Amino acid sequence: MKMNKEMVNWQDLERLGFPPYTAKSIIRQGKAFMVQQGYEFYQGKRVSIIPLKAVKSVIGDIELLSEAEE
C-alpha cells in the first residue's frame, strides 16, 4: 500500500519493511524535528505518532511502498 496517511507510527514503518529499532528511531528523530519546528506537543514521551512530513524529513522524500502494492 502506498503511504498516503497523514500521520505515521512505528508499526506503519515496520509494515513497510523497516526493522523495529530503525522504525522507532525514525519516529524519535521525527519527533525531534517537530519540536524544532515549534510543536512542543511532540516532546511528550507517550506521543508515538507523527506527521508524514516529519518521517520524510528523516529518511528523505522517497516513495514509501509496501510489498502488497508492488
Coordinates of C-alpha atoms in Angstrom, one line a residue:
M1 CA 0.0 0.0 0.0
K2 CA 1.2 3.5 -0.7
M3 CA 1.8 5.6 2.4
N4 CA -1.0 8.1 1.9
K5 CA -1.7 8.5 5.6
E6 CA -1.2 11.9 7.2
M7 CA 0.1 10.5 10.5
V8 CA 2.5 7.6 10.9
N9 CA 3.5 5.4 13.8
W10 CA 6.4 2.9 14.2
Q11 CA 4.1 -0.1 13.3
D12 CA 3.4 1.5 9.9
L13 CA 7.1 1.8 9.2
E14 CA 7.6 -1.8 10.3
R15 CA 4.9 -2.9 7.8
L16 CA 6.9 -1.0 5.1
G17 CA 10.0 -3.2 5.9
F18 CA 11.9 -1.2 8.4
P19 CA 13.4 -3.2 11.4
P20 CA 11.7 -2.5 14.7
Y21 CA 14.6 -0.5 16.2
T22 CA 15.0 1.6 13.0
A23 CA 11.3 2.3 12.8
K24 CA 11.3 3.6 16.4
S25 CA 14.4 5.6 15.8
I26 CA 12.8 7.3 12.8
I27 CA 9.8 8.2 15.0
R28 CA 12.2 9.6 17.7
Q29 CA 14.1 11.7 15.1
G30 CA 10.8 12.9 13.6
K31 CA 9.5 14.0 17.0
A32 CA 12.7 16.0 17.5
F33 CA 12.2 17.6 14.1
M34 CA 8.6 18.6 15.0
V35 CA 9.8 20.1 18.3
Q36 CA 12.4 22.1 16.3
Q37 CA 9.6 23.3 14.1
G38 CA 7.8 24.7 17.3
Y39 CA 5.4 21.9 18.0
E40 CA 6.1 21.3 21.7
F41 CA 3.4 18.7 21.9
Y42 CA 5.8 16.2 20.4
Q43 CA 8.2 16.4 23.4
G44 CA 5.9 14.1 25.3
K45 CA 7.1 10.5 26.0
R46 CA 3.8 8.9 25.1
V47 CA 3.4 10.6 21.7
S48 CA 4.1 7.8 19.2
I49 CA 2.5 9.1 16.0
I50 CA 4.0 11.9 13.9
P51 CA 3.1 13.6 10.6
L52 CA 4.3 12.0 7.3
K53 CA 6.3 15.2 6.6
A54 CA 8.4 14.5 9.8
V55 CA 9.2 11.0 8.6
K56 CA 10.2 12.3 5.2
S57 CA 12.5 14.8 6.9
V58 CA 14.3 11.9 8.5
I59 CA 14.5 9.4 5.7
G60 CA 14.2 11.7 2.7
D61 CA 11.4 12.2 0.2
I62 CA 11.2 8.6 -1.1
E63 CA 8.2 6.6 -2.2
L64 CA 7.0 4.5 0.8
L65 CA 5.5 1.3 -0.7
S66 CA 4.9 -2.0 1.0
E67 CA 5.3 -5.4 -0.8
A68 CA 1.5 -5.7 -1.1
E69 CA 1.3 -3.0 -3.8
E70 CA 4.5 -3.8 -5.7

